[in-house]
Amino acid sequence: MEKVIDEKVQGTALVQEAKQGNSKKLFIESYGCQMNFSDSEIVASILAKEGFNTTNSLEEADLVLVNTCSIREKAEQTVRKRLEKYNAVKQQNPGMKVGVLGCMAERLKEKFLEEEKIVDLVVGPDAYKDLPNLINEVEEGRNAVNVILSKEETYGDIAPVRLQSNGVSAFVSITRGCDNMCTFCVVPFTRGRERSRDPQSIVKEVNELWEQGFKEITLLGQNVDSYLWYGGGLKKDFDKASKMAQATAVNFAQLLDLVAVAQPKMRIRFSTSNPQDMTMDVIEAMAKHDNICNYIHLPVQSGSNRILKKMNRLHTREEYFEMIDNIKKLIPDCAISHDMIAGFPTETEEDHQDTLSLMEYVKYDFGFMFAYSERPGTMAGRKFEDDVPEKVKKRRLTEIIELQQKHALYRTQQQVGKTVEVLIEKSSKRSDAHWAGRNSQNTMVIFPKENYKVGEYVMVKIEDCTSATLFGTAVEYSPMNF
Ligand code: SAH
Ligand code: F3S
């Protein structure tokens, strides 16, 4: 999802909406994709009603929750190290309870309680509404587990508590789960069947964010293009729905329309798109609305048709090129990013060259690149031998990363001399005298603050760049402000 902010700590929660009268303290940390980050905001909201305010101090927490990622083995190792840290703190503070949320909770279930004895609470991604009961169990001295996956839960009725927020951009989740079954991927097992959230609740949340001063939203789903609302229910059962439900269904392009029209001064982003599910009407909706950002995260995973097939990615390299051509035809300045996996089982040097040549064709603006990591329970984990030696995987990954850096620089260099619209998000990390914000294409832009403020749209003339950042000077306010 734009993107896995791979295996890094998202940071601890800030005390944002400290609810008066709440006396207990929750320390919540998220790893992995943006969906986890967004889920932690739902968890914080559920627990605010149970007397918990968030804290950024581990030592003073009554309850420590870690929202976990299983996507690669390294992600799980990182979480295990954090669990050791929490337990060290717990030694000093025996009243403290520790809980695991998210994909690792779902994957490892009771194992966490039985074998490792390092957690009190295990809660899967669809069971967060059960947290109040589970916490009661724990307070009464029992371990508590709920890893039941749901066919309906979308948390559409919960107003998230915005954690670690700059007050400018927010995530809004629109689907949960994934039905695609890419053979390498653990997500369909840890997050269950795909469900879409009621469009009315999505628009309501976006309107509320606008009222609170937010200027940019990212619609989140494992596969946003397959969003489909027809009164509830799973996408796979759509054909069985009544004629009326089918006729009034809302697909992703229509949802984009609804949101873009509801808040025309708000930037709309979305993530993640899947080439096999993305349709022309989505690209047309992007082209039609100025407030939908010109950026698509369109993971491909490999440039080889043979490997794509083995991954159960249901498109060919040629079809992917066709999609890229269509995007660039309708939105010439659209930025495109990718996810790529190096060293999938049986990948040959020729397959790897196909990946490099695909990248050469697209010249991606950004990329998220990984060495294949075998995940227990997935089709690839069960059926294919992880036969590309670690050294070869690493070398191929390095080649992919180096090529990506070259293309990123090519893309940022094309921006130099142009004047682009930037939404100011925060102070630059390197200099307090400069603002940082992103252009429509999602590239960070740094420029002197002058009298501009966070949350304003400004037109910035780009003067210089690195492969990841643009530098310039603000010339005027953008019409998006008015
Ligand atoms: N559709 C999801 C994909 C989640 S996983 C989304 O919204 O982003 C994110 C990325 O991790 C995938 O696109 C893939 O490139 C990578 N990934 C998934 N499983 C992997 C594995 N077993 N080994 C290495 N990389 C993997
Ligand atoms: Fe995973 Fe493929 Fe879905 S990468 S999240 S199974 S689209």
PDB file of C-alpha atoms in Angstrom, residues 252-474:
ATOM      1  CA  PHE A 252     -13.731   2.193  -7.212  1.00  0.00           C
ATOM      2  CA  ALA A 253     -13.934   4.744 -10.046  1.00  0.00           C
ATOM      3  CA  GLN A 254     -17.365   5.802  -8.780  1.00  0.00           C
ATOM      4  CA  LEU A 255     -16.064   6.033  -5.219  1.00  0.00           C
ATOM      5  CA  LEU A 256     -13.236   8.284  -6.434  1.00  0.00           C
ATOM      6  CA  ASP A 257     -15.848  10.479  -8.118  1.00  0.00           C
ATOM      7  CA  LEU A 258     -17.949  10.673  -4.958  1.00  0.00           C
ATOM      8  CA  VAL A 259     -15.014  11.623  -2.735  1.00  0.00           C
ATOM      9  CA  ALA A 260     -13.447  14.073  -5.205  1.00  0.00           C
ATOM     10  CA  VAL A 261     -16.761  15.912  -5.629  1.00  0.00           C
ATOM     11  CA  ALA A 262     -17.560  15.881  -1.887  1.00  0.00           C
ATOM     12  CA  GLN A 263     -14.313  17.732  -1.090  1.00  0.00           C
ATOM     13  CA  PRO A 264     -12.969  19.495  -4.187  1.00  0.00           C
ATOM     14  CA  LYS A 265     -10.267  21.340  -2.208  1.00  0.00           C
ATOM     15  CA  MET A 266      -8.880  18.199  -0.700  1.00  0.00           C
ATOM     16  CA  ARG A 267      -6.183  16.118  -2.347  1.00  0.00           C
ATOM     17  CA  ILE A 268      -7.167  12.516  -2.929  1.00  0.00           C
ATOM     18  CA  ARG A 269      -4.610   9.717  -3.102  1.00  0.00           C
ATOM     19  CA  PHE A 270      -5.107   5.971  -3.068  1.00  0.00           C
ATOM     20  CA  SER A 271      -3.108   2.821  -2.595  1.00  0.00           C
ATOM     21  CA  THR A 272      -2.550   0.053  -3.628  1.00  0.00           C
ATOM     22  CA  SER A 273      -3.559  -0.580  -7.226  1.00  0.00           C
ATOM     23  CA  ASN A 274      -3.254  -3.959  -8.836  1.00  0.00           C
ATOM     24  CA  PRO A 275      -2.629  -4.060 -12.597  1.00  0.00           C
ATOM     25  CA  GLN A 276      -5.033  -6.963 -13.082  1.00  0.00           C
ATOM     26  CA  ASP A 277      -7.912  -5.093 -11.440  1.00  0.00           C
ATOM     27  CA  MET A 278      -7.256  -1.504 -12.477  1.00  0.00           C
ATOM     28  CA  THR A 279      -9.697  -0.344 -15.133  1.00  0.00           C
ATOM     29  CA  MET A 280      -9.767   2.572 -17.560  1.00  0.00           C
ATOM     30  CA  ASP A 281     -12.587   4.243 -15.650  1.00  0.00           C
ATOM     31  CA  VAL A 282     -10.215   4.708 -12.680  1.00  0.00           C
ATOM     32  CA  ILE A 283      -7.678   6.466 -14.905  1.00  0.00           C
ATOM     33  CA  GLU A 284     -10.497   8.523 -16.432  1.00  0.00           C
ATOM     34  CA  ALA A 285     -11.709   9.564 -12.960  1.00  0.00           C
ATOM     35  CA  MET A 286      -8.163  10.655 -12.107  1.00  0.00           C
ATOM     36  CA  ALA A 287      -7.913  12.662 -15.309  1.00  0.00           C
ATOM     37  CA  LYS A 288     -11.309  14.261 -14.711  1.00  0.00           C
ATOM     38  CA  HIS A 289     -10.713  15.540 -11.165  1.00  0.00           C
ATOM     39  CA  ASP A 290      -7.899  18.001 -10.491  1.00  0.00           C
ATOM     40  CA  ASN A 291      -7.894  17.106  -6.814  1.00  0.00           C
ATOM     41  CA  ILE A 292      -7.085  13.437  -7.442  1.00  0.00           C
ATOM     42  CA  CYS A 293      -3.286  13.313  -7.349  1.00  0.00           C
ATOM     43  CA  ASN A 294      -1.348  12.210 -10.406  1.00  0.00           C
ATOM     44  CA  TYR A 295       0.324   9.268  -8.800  1.00  0.00           C
ATOM     45  CA  ILE A 296      -0.334   5.517  -9.025  1.00  0.00           C
ATOM     46  CA  HIS A 297       1.385   2.832  -7.013  1.00  0.00           C
ATOM     47  CA  LEU A 298       1.157  -0.078  -9.437  1.00  0.00           C
ATOM     48  CA  PRO A 299       3.177  -3.059  -8.149  1.00  0.00           C
ATOM     49  CA  VAL A 300       4.323  -5.516 -10.800  1.00  0.00           C
ATOM     50  CA  GLN A 301       6.624  -7.871  -8.791  1.00  0.00           C
ATOM     51  CA  SER A 302       8.477  -9.221 -11.848  1.00  0.00           C
ATOM     52  CA  GLY A 303       9.060  -8.425 -15.512  1.00  0.00           C
ATOM     53  CA  SER A 304       9.032 -12.058 -16.619  1.00  0.00           C
ATOM     54  CA  ASN A 305       5.810 -13.585 -17.928  1.00  0.00           C
ATOM     55  CA  ARG A 306       6.833 -17.005 -16.652  1.00  0.00           C
ATOM     56  CA  ILE A 307       7.423 -15.684 -13.111  1.00  0.00           C
ATOM     57  CA  LEU A 308       4.265 -13.518 -13.173  1.00  0.00           C
ATOM     58  CA  LYS A 309       2.286 -16.663 -13.932  1.00  0.00           C
ATOM     59  CA  LYS A 310       3.978 -18.610 -11.154  1.00  0.00           C
ATOM     60  CA  MET A 311       3.191 -15.729  -8.788  1.00  0.00           C
ATOM     61  CA  ASN A 312      -0.482 -15.930  -9.848  1.00  0.00           C
ATOM     62  CA  ARG A 313      -0.361 -12.349 -11.020  1.00  0.00           C
ATOM     63  CA  LEU A 314      -3.089 -12.479 -13.655  1.00  0.00           C
ATOM     64  CA  HIS A 315      -1.561 -10.248 -16.311  1.00  0.00           C
ATOM     65  CA  THR A 316       1.351 -10.357 -18.712  1.00  0.00           C
ATOM     66  CA  ARG A 317       4.218  -7.948 -19.123  1.00  0.00           C
ATOM     67  CA  GLU A 318       2.643  -6.769 -22.396  1.00  0.00           C
ATOM     68  CA  GLU A 319      -0.687  -6.043 -20.700  1.00  0.00           C
ATOM     69  CA  TYR A 320       1.165  -4.113 -18.016  1.00  0.00           C
ATOM     70  CA  PHE A 321       2.878  -1.973 -20.675  1.00  0.00           C
ATOM     71  CA  GLU A 322      -0.508  -1.319 -22.265  1.00  0.00           C
ATOM     72  CA  MET A 323      -1.808  -0.085 -18.905  1.00  0.00           C
ATOM     73  CA  ILE A 324       1.216   2.176 -18.429  1.00  0.00           C
ATOM     74  CA  ASP A 325       0.736   3.574 -21.960  1.00  0.00           C
ATOM     75  CA  ASN A 326      -2.941   4.271 -21.233  1.00  0.00           C
ATOM     76  CA  ILE A 327      -2.106   6.043 -17.984  1.00  0.00           C
ATOM     77  CA  LYS A 328       0.489   8.239 -19.674  1.00  0.00           C
ATOM     78  CA  LYS A 329      -1.876   8.971 -22.551  1.00  0.00           C
ATOM     79  CA  LEU A 330      -4.615  10.275 -20.266  1.00  0.00           C
ATOM     80  CA  ILE A 331      -2.368  11.759 -17.554  1.00  0.00           C
ATOM     81  CA  PRO A 332       0.997  12.578 -19.168  1.00  0.00           C
ATOM     82  CA  ASP A 333       2.633  13.746 -15.932  1.00  0.00           C
ATOM     83  CA  CYS A 334       1.389  10.820 -13.828  1.00  0.00           C
ATOM     84  CA  ALA A 335       4.020   9.378 -11.497  1.00  0.00           C
ATOM     85  CA  ILE A 336       4.125   5.601 -11.233  1.00  0.00           C
ATOM     86  CA  SER A 337       5.768   3.454  -8.583  1.00  0.00           C
ATOM     87  CA  HIS A 338       6.227  -0.270  -8.163  1.00  0.00           C
ATOM     88  CA  ASP A 339       6.948  -3.161  -5.828  1.00  0.00           C
ATOM     89  CA  MET A 340       9.437  -5.709  -7.097  1.00  0.00           C
ATOM     90  CA  ILE A 341      10.535  -9.075  -5.758  1.00  0.00           C
ATOM     91  CA  ALA A 342      14.018 -10.400  -6.585  1.00  0.00           C
ATOM     92  CA  GLY A 343      14.733 -14.127  -6.505  1.00  0.00           C
ATOM     93  CA  PHE A 344      11.274 -15.691  -6.587  1.00  0.00           C
ATOM     94  CA  PRO A 345      11.594 -19.513  -6.834  1.00  0.00           C
ATOM     95  CA  THR A 346      13.053 -20.677 -10.181  1.00  0.00           C
ATOM     96  CA  GLU A 347      13.929 -17.116 -11.278  1.00  0.00           C
ATOM     97  CA  THR A 348      16.689 -17.301 -13.879  1.00  0.00           C
ATOM     98  CA  GLU A 349      19.124 -14.665 -15.046  1.00  0.00           C
ATOM     99  CA  GLU A 350      16.912 -14.226 -18.110  1.00  0.00           C
ATOM    100  CA  ASP A 351      13.834 -13.602 -15.935  1.00  0.00           C
ATOM    101  CA  HIS A 352      15.841 -11.056 -13.974  1.00  0.00           C
ATOM    102  CA  GLN A 353      16.863  -9.311 -17.206  1.00  0.00           C
ATOM    103  CA  ASP A 354      13.154  -9.148 -18.093  1.00  0.00           C
ATOM    104  CA  THR A 355      12.569  -7.329 -14.808  1.00  0.00           C
ATOM    105  CA  LEU A 356      15.322  -4.815 -15.585  1.00  0.00           C
ATOM    106  CA  SER A 357      14.008  -4.243 -19.107  1.00  0.00           C
ATOM    107  CA  LEU A 358      10.470  -3.739 -17.821  1.00  0.00           C
ATOM    108  CA  MET A 359      11.806  -1.105 -15.435  1.00  0.00           C
ATOM    109  CA  GLU A 360      13.680   0.524 -18.303  1.00  0.00           C
ATOM    110  CA  TYR A 361      10.421   0.808 -20.256  1.00  0.00           C
ATOM    111  CA  VAL A 362       8.442   2.385 -17.406  1.00  0.00           C
ATOM    112  CA  LYS A 363      11.197   4.437 -15.734  1.00  0.00           C
ATOM    113  CA  TYR A 364       9.382   4.429 -12.398  1.00  0.00           C
ATOM    114  CA  ASP A 365       9.384   7.483 -10.165  1.00  0.00           C
ATOM    115  CA  PHE A 366       9.686   5.350  -7.005  1.00  0.00           C
ATOM    116  CA  GLY A 367      10.104   1.711  -6.111  1.00  0.00           C
ATOM    117  CA  PHE A 368       9.857  -0.626  -3.158  1.00  0.00           C
ATOM    118  CA  MET A 369      12.106  -3.577  -3.760  1.00  0.00           C
ATOM    119  CA  PHE A 370      12.514  -6.798  -1.814  1.00  0.00           C
ATOM    120  CA  ALA A 371      14.384 -10.088  -1.837  1.00  0.00           C
ATOM    121  CA  TYR A 372      11.929 -12.994  -1.893  1.00  0.00           C
ATOM    122  CA  SER A 373      11.184 -14.261   1.596  1.00  0.00           C
ATOM    123  CA  GLU A 374       9.392 -17.598   1.846  1.00  0.00           C
ATOM    124  CA  ARG A 375       6.253 -17.364   3.980  1.00  0.00           C
ATOM    125  CA  PRO A 376       4.868 -20.487   5.649  1.00  0.00           C
ATOM    126  CA  GLY A 377       1.375 -21.427   4.501  1.00  0.00           C
ATOM    127  CA  THR A 378       1.452 -19.557   1.193  1.00  0.00           C
ATOM    128  CA  MET A 379       1.174 -21.471  -2.068  1.00  0.00           C
ATOM    129  CA  ALA A 380       4.814 -20.690  -2.937  1.00  0.00           C
ATOM    130  CA  GLY A 381       5.902 -21.714   0.576  1.00  0.00           C
ATOM    131  CA  ARG A 382       4.156 -25.072   0.212  1.00  0.00           C
ATOM    132  CA  LYS A 383       4.818 -25.887  -3.429  1.00  0.00           C
ATOM    133  CA  PHE A 384       7.990 -24.161  -4.630  1.00  0.00           C
ATOM    134  CA  GLU A 385      11.493 -24.656  -3.378  1.00  0.00           C
ATOM    135  CA  ASP A 386      13.156 -21.377  -2.340  1.00  0.00           C
ATOM    136  CA  ASP A 387      15.978 -22.231  -4.755  1.00  0.00           C
ATOM    137  CA  VAL A 388      17.616 -18.916  -5.675  1.00  0.00           C
ATOM    138  CA  PRO A 389      20.745 -18.657  -3.483  1.00  0.00           C
ATOM    139  CA  GLU A 390      20.743 -15.771  -1.008  1.00  0.00           C
ATOM    140  CA  LYS A 391      23.821 -14.262  -2.668  1.00  0.00           C
ATOM    141  CA  VAL A 392      22.155 -14.248  -6.078  1.00  0.00           C
ATOM    142  CA  LYS A 393      18.953 -12.723  -4.656  1.00  0.00           C
ATOM    143  CA  LYS A 394      20.978  -9.949  -3.031  1.00  0.00           C
ATOM    144  CA  ARG A 395      22.921  -9.209  -6.209  1.00  0.00           C
ATOM    145  CA  ARG A 396      19.768  -9.057  -8.324  1.00  0.00           C
ATOM    146  CA  LEU A 397      18.095  -6.861  -5.722  1.00  0.00           C
ATOM    147  CA  THR A 398      21.066  -4.488  -5.760  1.00  0.00           C
ATOM    148  CA  GLU A 399      20.870  -4.239  -9.551  1.00  0.00           C
ATOM    149  CA  ILE A 400      17.148  -3.472  -9.335  1.00  0.00           C
ATOM    150  CA  ILE A 401      17.699  -0.818  -6.646  1.00  0.00           C
ATOM    151  CA  GLU A 402      20.518   0.846  -8.585  1.00  0.00           C
ATOM    152  CA  LEU A 403      18.428   1.006 -11.751  1.00  0.00           C
ATOM    153  CA  GLN A 404      15.522   2.439  -9.755  1.00  0.00           C
ATOM    154  CA  GLN A 405      17.749   5.177  -8.348  1.00  0.00           C
ATOM    155  CA  LYS A 406      18.835   6.094 -11.856  1.00  0.00           C
ATOM    156  CA  HIS A 407      15.208   6.328 -13.004  1.00  0.00           C
ATOM    157  CA  ALA A 408      14.148   8.304  -9.924  1.00  0.00           C
ATOM    158  CA  LEU A 409      16.839  10.870 -10.686  1.00  0.00           C
ATOM    159  CA  TYR A 410      15.747  10.981 -14.335  1.00  0.00           C
ATOM    160  CA  ARG A 411      12.189  11.755 -13.156  1.00  0.00           C
ATOM    161  CA  THR A 412      13.131  14.421 -10.607  1.00  0.00           C
ATOM    162  CA  GLN A 413      15.476  16.110 -13.114  1.00  0.00           C
ATOM    163  CA  GLN A 414      12.509  16.510 -15.442  1.00  0.00           C
ATOM    164  CA  GLN A 415      10.816  18.620 -12.763  1.00  0.00           C
ATOM    165  CA  VAL A 416      13.651  21.167 -12.536  1.00  0.00           C
ATOM    166  CA  GLY A 417      12.541  24.488 -14.049  1.00  0.00           C
ATOM    167  CA  LYS A 418       8.843  23.685 -13.610  1.00  0.00           C
ATOM    168  CA  THR A 419       6.466  25.317 -11.138  1.00  0.00           C
ATOM    169  CA  VAL A 420       4.547  22.697  -9.174  1.00  0.00           C
ATOM    170  CA  GLU A 421       1.803  22.710  -6.569  1.00  0.00           C
ATOM    171  CA  VAL A 422       2.917  21.635  -3.104  1.00  0.00           C
ATOM    172  CA  LEU A 423       0.825  20.935  -0.011  1.00  0.00           C
ATOM    173  CA  ILE A 424       2.867  22.011   3.025  1.00  0.00           C
ATOM    174  CA  GLU A 425       3.098  19.197   5.578  1.00  0.00           C
ATOM    175  CA  LYS A 426       5.861  20.011   8.064  1.00  0.00           C
ATOM    176  CA  SER A 427       9.253  21.606   8.665  1.00  0.00           C
ATOM    177  CA  SER A 428      12.093  20.108   6.673  1.00  0.00           C
ATOM    178  CA  LYS A 429      14.059  17.527   8.695  1.00  0.00           C
ATOM    179  CA  ARG A 430      17.307  19.256   7.811  1.00  0.00           C
ATOM    180  CA  SER A 431      16.347  22.901   8.268  1.00  0.00           C
ATOM    181  CA  ASP A 432      13.829  24.710  10.396  1.00  0.00           C
ATOM    182  CA  ALA A 433      13.791  27.567   7.907  1.00  0.00           C
ATOM    183  CA  HIS A 434      12.337  25.334   5.174  1.00  0.00           C
ATOM    184  CA  TRP A 435       8.993  23.657   4.589  1.00  0.00           C
ATOM    185  CA  ALA A 436       8.545  20.112   3.328  1.00  0.00           C
ATOM    186  CA  GLY A 437       5.534  18.995   1.337  1.00  0.00           C
ATOM    187  CA  ARG A 438       4.726  16.846  -1.658  1.00  0.00           C
ATOM    188  CA  ASN A 439       3.737  17.670  -5.203  1.00  0.00           C
ATOM    189  CA  SER A 440       0.844  15.866  -6.855  1.00  0.00           C
ATOM    190  CA  GLN A 441       3.269  13.160  -8.033  1.00  0.00           C
ATOM    191  CA  ASN A 442       4.206  12.394  -4.410  1.00  0.00           C
ATOM    192  CA  THR A 443       7.790  13.721  -4.528  1.00  0.00           C
ATOM    193  CA  MET A 444       9.017  15.642  -1.488  1.00  0.00           C
ATOM    194  CA  VAL A 445       9.642  19.337  -2.177  1.00  0.00           C
ATOM    195  CA  ILE A 446      11.742  21.553   0.132  1.00  0.00           C
ATOM    196  CA  PHE A 447      11.586  25.356   0.004  1.00  0.00           C
ATOM    197  CA  PRO A 448      12.107  28.436   2.254  1.00  0.00           C
ATOM    198  CA  LYS A 449       9.190  29.018   4.612  1.00  0.00           C
ATOM    199  CA  GLU A 450       8.660  32.759   4.098  1.00  0.00           C
ATOM    200  CA  ASN A 451       5.138  33.505   5.398  1.00  0.00           C
ATOM    201  CA  TYR A 452       3.499  30.305   4.221  1.00  0.00           C
ATOM    202  CA  LYS A 453       1.912  27.911   6.693  1.00  0.00           C
ATOM    203  CA  VAL A 454       1.374  24.187   7.213  1.00  0.00           C
ATOM    204  CA  GLY A 455      -1.714  22.976   5.327  1.00  0.00           C
ATOM    205  CA  GLU A 456      -1.476  25.627   2.572  1.00  0.00           C
ATOM    206  CA  TYR A 457      -1.130  24.847  -1.116  1.00  0.00           C
ATOM    207  CA  VAL A 458       1.694  26.802  -2.745  1.00  0.00           C
ATOM    208  CA  MET A 459       3.181  26.977  -6.205  1.00  0.00           C
ATOM    209  CA  VAL A 460       6.908  26.239  -5.973  1.00  0.00           C
ATOM    210  CA  LYS A 461       9.470  26.825  -8.728  1.00  0.00           C
ATOM    211  CA  ILE A 462      11.829  23.857  -8.759  1.00  0.00           C
ATOM    212  CA  GLU A 463      15.508  24.777  -8.977  1.00  0.00           C
ATOM    213  CA  ASP A 464      17.414  21.653  -7.988  1.00  0.00           C
ATOM    214  CA  CYS A 465      16.954  17.985  -7.133  1.00  0.00           C
ATOM    215  CA  THR A 466      18.342  14.735  -5.832  1.00  0.00           C
ATOM    216  CA  SER A 467      16.817  11.402  -6.833  1.00  0.00           C
ATOM    217  CA  ALA A 468      14.330  11.658  -3.964  1.00  0.00           C
ATOM    218  CA  THR A 469      13.805  15.366  -3.315  1.00  0.00           C
ATOM    219  CA  LEU A 470      13.062  18.585  -5.188  1.00  0.00           C
ATOM    220  CA  PHE A 471      14.317  21.986  -3.986  1.00  0.00           C
ATOM    221  CA  GLY A 472      12.792  25.319  -4.952  1.00  0.00           C
ATOM    222  CA  THR A 473      11.216  28.639  -4.007  1.00  0.00           C
ATOM    223  CA  ALA A 474       7.562  29.429  -3.463  1.00  0.00           C
TER     224      ALA A 474
END
